[in-house]
Amino acid sequence: MSSNILTIDLTKEMERFLKSKSKEFNLSIEDTLKEILNQQIDSRIDLGKGFYYDKVLKKVFDRKNQDVGLTKTQMAIFNTILKSKGTIVDVEVIKKSAWKDKNTSIFTLRNMIKQIRDKTYYGLIKSHSSRGYSAGF
């Protein structure tokens, strides 16, 4: 493993925070900083086109690190598709996760998918005619 030297000017507040975390993690300050950076990196799922999902915050962010503002129902749809990345998710499975026991029309689901795409980008969710939806990233 190569050793890179990085010099950072920390404020007193940042230094206190790092020392506090260092004690909490029982690590050196350098290893604590690495751990904090790894947690940040590992908490993000790249959705393509500059968008990402933060697993800790449970939100989707755009290229400018702004929350795209998915509603509770839109997040339920997105999370159902995200959990099944690589496979097609049946329409009924998505409807049940987003609306529980309500009898929701396919048109309502399609409208929600369109709204998610409008807030992100079209290719984020792929349509599979008569079968369902899948992640497009």
PDB file of C-alpha atoms in Angstrom:
ATOM      1  CA  MET A   1       0.000   0.000   0.000  1.00  0.00           C
ATOM      2  CA  SER A   2       1.464   3.361  -0.956  1.00  0.00           C
ATOM      3  CA  SER A   3       1.770   6.079   1.628  1.00  0.00           C
ATOM      4  CA  ASN A   4       0.446   9.479   0.613  1.00  0.00           C
ATOM      5  CA  ILE A   5       1.113  12.474   2.784  1.00  0.00           C
ATOM      6  CA  LEU A   6      -1.696  14.968   3.116  1.00  0.00           C
ATOM      7  CA  THR A   7      -1.503  18.159   5.108  1.00  0.00           C
ATOM      8  CA  ILE A   8      -4.763  19.673   6.312  1.00  0.00           C
ATOM      9  CA  ASP A   9      -5.293  22.904   8.217  1.00  0.00           C
ATOM     10  CA  LEU A  10      -7.961  22.108  10.795  1.00  0.00           C
ATOM     11  CA  THR A  11     -10.004  24.526  12.822  1.00  0.00           C
ATOM     12  CA  LYS A  12      -9.983  24.014  16.598  1.00  0.00           C
ATOM     13  CA  GLU A  13     -13.516  22.646  16.335  1.00  0.00           C
ATOM     14  CA  MET A  14     -12.474  20.123  13.668  1.00  0.00           C
ATOM     15  CA  GLU A  15      -9.483  19.081  15.727  1.00  0.00           C
ATOM     16  CA  ARG A  16     -11.649  18.551  18.844  1.00  0.00           C
ATOM     17  CA  PHE A  17     -14.096  16.519  16.772  1.00  0.00           C
ATOM     18  CA  LEU A  18     -11.342  14.292  15.372  1.00  0.00           C
ATOM     19  CA  LYS A  19      -9.789  13.770  18.804  1.00  0.00           C
ATOM     20  CA  SER A  20     -13.205  12.894  20.223  1.00  0.00           C
ATOM     21  CA  LYS A  21     -13.897  10.414  17.420  1.00  0.00           C
ATOM     22  CA  SER A  22     -10.387   9.024  17.758  1.00  0.00           C
ATOM     23  CA  LYS A  23     -11.097   8.141  21.396  1.00  0.00           C
ATOM     24  CA  GLU A  24     -14.538   6.789  20.490  1.00  0.00           C
ATOM     25  CA  PHE A  25     -13.125   4.522  17.744  1.00  0.00           C
ATOM     26  CA  ASN A  26      -9.975   3.765  19.771  1.00  0.00           C
ATOM     27  CA  LEU A  27      -7.854   4.624  16.725  1.00  0.00           C
ATOM     28  CA  SER A  28      -5.138   7.088  15.848  1.00  0.00           C
ATOM     29  CA  ILE A  29      -6.322  10.411  14.425  1.00  0.00           C
ATOM     30  CA  GLU A  30      -5.075   9.356  10.983  1.00  0.00           C
ATOM     31  CA  ASP A  31      -6.973   6.049  11.129  1.00  0.00           C
ATOM     32  CA  THR A  32     -10.042   7.840  12.489  1.00  0.00           C
ATOM     33  CA  LEU A  33     -10.008  10.219   9.534  1.00  0.00           C
ATOM     34  CA  LYS A  34      -9.679   7.248   7.163  1.00  0.00           C
ATOM     35  CA  GLU A  35     -12.629   5.532   8.898  1.00  0.00           C
ATOM     36  CA  ILE A  36     -14.813   8.639   8.604  1.00  0.00           C
ATOM     37  CA  LEU A  37     -13.946   8.979   4.908  1.00  0.00           C
ATOM     38  CA  ASN A  38     -14.638   5.278   4.278  1.00  0.00           C
ATOM     39  CA  GLN A  39     -18.029   5.565   5.969  1.00  0.00           C
ATOM     40  CA  GLN A  40     -18.896   8.494   3.730  1.00  0.00           C
ATOM     41  CA  ILE A  41     -17.725   6.732   0.585  1.00  0.00           C
ATOM     42  CA  ASP A  42     -19.451   3.445   1.490  1.00  0.00           C
ATOM     43  CA  SER A  43     -22.721   5.211   2.292  1.00  0.00           C
ATOM     44  CA  ARG A  44     -23.225   6.336  -1.302  1.00  0.00           C
ATOM     45  CA  ILE A  45     -24.584   4.389  -4.240  1.00  0.00           C
ATOM     46  CA  ASP A  46     -23.732   5.888  -7.622  1.00  0.00           C
ATOM     47  CA  LEU A  47     -26.916   6.150  -9.682  1.00  0.00           C
ATOM     48  CA  GLY A  48     -25.186   7.524 -12.761  1.00  0.00           C
ATOM     49  CA  LYS A  49     -25.283  10.951 -14.410  1.00  0.00           C
ATOM     50  CA  GLY A  50     -24.038  12.595 -11.198  1.00  0.00           C
ATOM     51  CA  PHE A  51     -26.890  11.318  -9.022  1.00  0.00           C
ATOM     52  CA  TYR A  52     -26.338   9.215  -5.922  1.00  0.00           C
ATOM     53  CA  TYR A  53     -28.297   7.599  -3.115  1.00  0.00           C
ATOM     54  CA  ASP A  54     -27.063   8.139   0.432  1.00  0.00           C
ATOM     55  CA  LYS A  55     -27.833   5.011   2.499  1.00  0.00           C
ATOM     56  CA  VAL A  56     -27.378   6.841   5.792  1.00  0.00           C
ATOM     57  CA  LEU A  57     -29.625   9.796   4.954  1.00  0.00           C
ATOM     58  CA  LYS A  58     -31.931   7.633   2.797  1.00  0.00           C
ATOM     59  CA  LYS A  59     -32.169  10.311   0.132  1.00  0.00           C
ATOM     60  CA  VAL A  60     -31.327  10.780  -3.529  1.00  0.00           C
ATOM     61  CA  PHE A  61     -29.016  13.667  -4.418  1.00  0.00           C
ATOM     62  CA  ASP A  62     -28.261  15.387  -7.723  1.00  0.00           C
ATOM     63  CA  ARG A  63     -24.992  16.563  -9.300  1.00  0.00           C
ATOM     64  CA  LYS A  64     -24.956  19.617  -7.032  1.00  0.00           C
ATOM     65  CA  ASN A  65     -25.422  17.498  -3.874  1.00  0.00           C
ATOM     66  CA  GLN A  66     -29.005  18.741  -3.541  1.00  0.00           C
ATOM     67  CA  ASP A  67     -31.758  16.419  -2.296  1.00  0.00           C
ATOM     68  CA  VAL A  68     -34.026  15.769  -5.293  1.00  0.00           C
ATOM     69  CA  GLY A  69     -37.025  15.664  -2.943  1.00  0.00           C
ATOM     70  CA  LEU A  70     -38.609  12.270  -3.547  1.00  0.00           C
ATOM     71  CA  THR A  71     -41.876  11.839  -1.654  1.00  0.00           C
ATOM     72  CA  LYS A  72     -42.454   8.957   0.759  1.00  0.00           C
ATOM     73  CA  THR A  73     -44.264   6.955  -1.942  1.00  0.00           C
ATOM     74  CA  GLN A  74     -41.610   7.724  -4.556  1.00  0.00           C
ATOM     75  CA  MET A  75     -38.882   6.617  -2.106  1.00  0.00           C
ATOM     76  CA  ALA A  76     -40.757   3.364  -1.446  1.00  0.00           C
ATOM     77  CA  ILE A  77     -40.869   2.684  -5.194  1.00  0.00           C
ATOM     78  CA  PHE A  78     -37.217   3.666  -5.648  1.00  0.00           C
ATOM     79  CA  ASN A  79     -36.043   1.526  -2.701  1.00  0.00           C
ATOM     80  CA  THR A  80     -37.975  -1.514  -3.923  1.00  0.00           C
ATOM     81  CA  ILE A  81     -36.295  -1.257  -7.317  1.00  0.00           C
ATOM     82  CA  LEU A  82     -32.895  -0.448  -5.761  1.00  0.00           C
ATOM     83  CA  LYS A  83     -32.985  -3.526  -3.483  1.00  0.00           C
ATOM     84  CA  SER A  84     -33.583  -5.723  -6.516  1.00  0.00           C
ATOM     85  CA  LYS A  85     -30.851  -4.183  -8.665  1.00  0.00           C
ATOM     86  CA  GLY A  86     -30.089  -6.427 -11.586  1.00  0.00           C
ATOM     87  CA  THR A  87     -33.534  -8.013 -11.700  1.00  0.00           C
ATOM     88  CA  ILE A  88     -36.943  -6.959 -12.934  1.00  0.00           C
ATOM     89  CA  VAL A  89     -39.374  -6.136 -10.139  1.00  0.00           C
ATOM     90  CA  ASP A  90     -42.974  -7.115 -10.781  1.00  0.00           C
ATOM     91  CA  VAL A  91     -45.494  -4.261 -10.865  1.00  0.00           C
ATOM     92  CA  GLU A  92     -47.553  -5.867  -8.084  1.00  0.00           C
ATOM     93  CA  VAL A  93     -44.503  -6.071  -5.790  1.00  0.00           C
ATOM     94  CA  ILE A  94     -43.782  -2.375  -6.339  1.00  0.00           C
ATOM     95  CA  LYS A  95     -47.416  -1.393  -5.793  1.00  0.00           C
ATOM     96  CA  LYS A  96     -47.620  -3.421  -2.573  1.00  0.00           C
ATOM     97  CA  SER A  97     -44.436  -1.869  -1.159  1.00  0.00           C
ATOM     98  CA  ALA A  98     -45.499   1.687  -2.016  1.00  0.00           C
ATOM     99  CA  TRP A  99     -49.218   1.577  -1.230  1.00  0.00           C
ATOM    100  CA  LYS A 100     -49.471  -1.421   1.123  1.00  0.00           C
ATOM    101  CA  ASP A 101     -52.941  -2.951   0.750  1.00  0.00           C
ATOM    102  CA  LYS A 102     -54.533  -0.224  -1.349  1.00  0.00           C
ATOM    103  CA  ASN A 103     -55.756  -1.218  -4.773  1.00  0.00           C
ATOM    104  CA  THR A 104     -53.664   1.131  -6.900  1.00  0.00           C
ATOM    105  CA  SER A 105     -53.936   1.369 -10.664  1.00  0.00           C
ATOM    106  CA  ILE A 106     -51.042   0.813 -13.036  1.00  0.00           C
ATOM    107  CA  PHE A 107     -51.587   4.385 -14.217  1.00  0.00           C
ATOM    108  CA  THR A 108     -50.844   5.728 -10.724  1.00  0.00           C
ATOM    109  CA  LEU A 109     -47.628   3.689 -10.591  1.00  0.00           C
ATOM    110  CA  ARG A 110     -46.597   4.871 -14.061  1.00  0.00           C
ATOM    111  CA  ASN A 111     -47.220   8.457 -12.999  1.00  0.00           C
ATOM    112  CA  MET A 112     -45.009   7.989  -9.918  1.00  0.00           C
ATOM    113  CA  ILE A 113     -42.241   6.449 -12.040  1.00  0.00           C
ATOM    114  CA  LYS A 114     -42.485   9.452 -14.381  1.00  0.00           C
ATOM    115  CA  GLN A 115     -42.200  11.841 -11.422  1.00  0.00           C
ATOM    116  CA  ILE A 116     -39.083  10.026 -10.156  1.00  0.00           C
ATOM    117  CA  ARG A 117     -37.577  10.257 -13.639  1.00  0.00           C
ATOM    118  CA  ASP A 118     -38.470  13.955 -13.850  1.00  0.00           C
ATOM    119  CA  LYS A 119     -36.609  14.602 -10.582  1.00  0.00           C
ATOM    120  CA  THR A 120     -33.606  12.507 -11.628  1.00  0.00           C
ATOM    121  CA  TYR A 121     -33.183  11.257 -15.185  1.00  0.00           C
ATOM    122  CA  TYR A 122     -35.152   9.010 -17.523  1.00  0.00           C
ATOM    123  CA  GLY A 123     -32.763   6.042 -17.563  1.00  0.00           C
ATOM    124  CA  LEU A 124     -32.669   5.661 -13.764  1.00  0.00           C
ATOM    125  CA  ILE A 125     -35.630   3.276 -13.916  1.00  0.00           C
ATOM    126  CA  LYS A 126     -36.095   0.961 -16.887  1.00  0.00           C
ATOM    127  CA  SER A 127     -39.536  -0.169 -18.018  1.00  0.00           C
ATOM    128  CA  HIS A 128     -40.085  -3.783 -19.036  1.00  0.00           C
ATOM    129  CA  SER A 129     -43.383  -4.038 -20.881  1.00  0.00           C
ATOM    130  CA  SER A 130     -45.909  -6.307 -19.124  1.00  0.00           C
ATOM    131  CA  ARG A 131     -43.239  -7.415 -16.619  1.00  0.00           C
ATOM    132  CA  GLY A 132     -42.207  -4.561 -14.344  1.00  0.00           C
ATOM    133  CA  TYR A 133     -39.318  -2.194 -13.706  1.00  0.00           C
ATOM    134  CA  SER A 134     -35.599  -2.440 -12.976  1.00  0.00           C
ATOM    135  CA  ALA A 135     -32.726  -0.176 -12.016  1.00  0.00           C
ATOM    136  CA  GLY A 136     -31.133   1.437 -15.041  1.00  0.00           C
ATOM    137  CA  PHE A 137     -27.763   2.263 -13.505  1.00  0.00           C
TER     138      PHE A 137
END
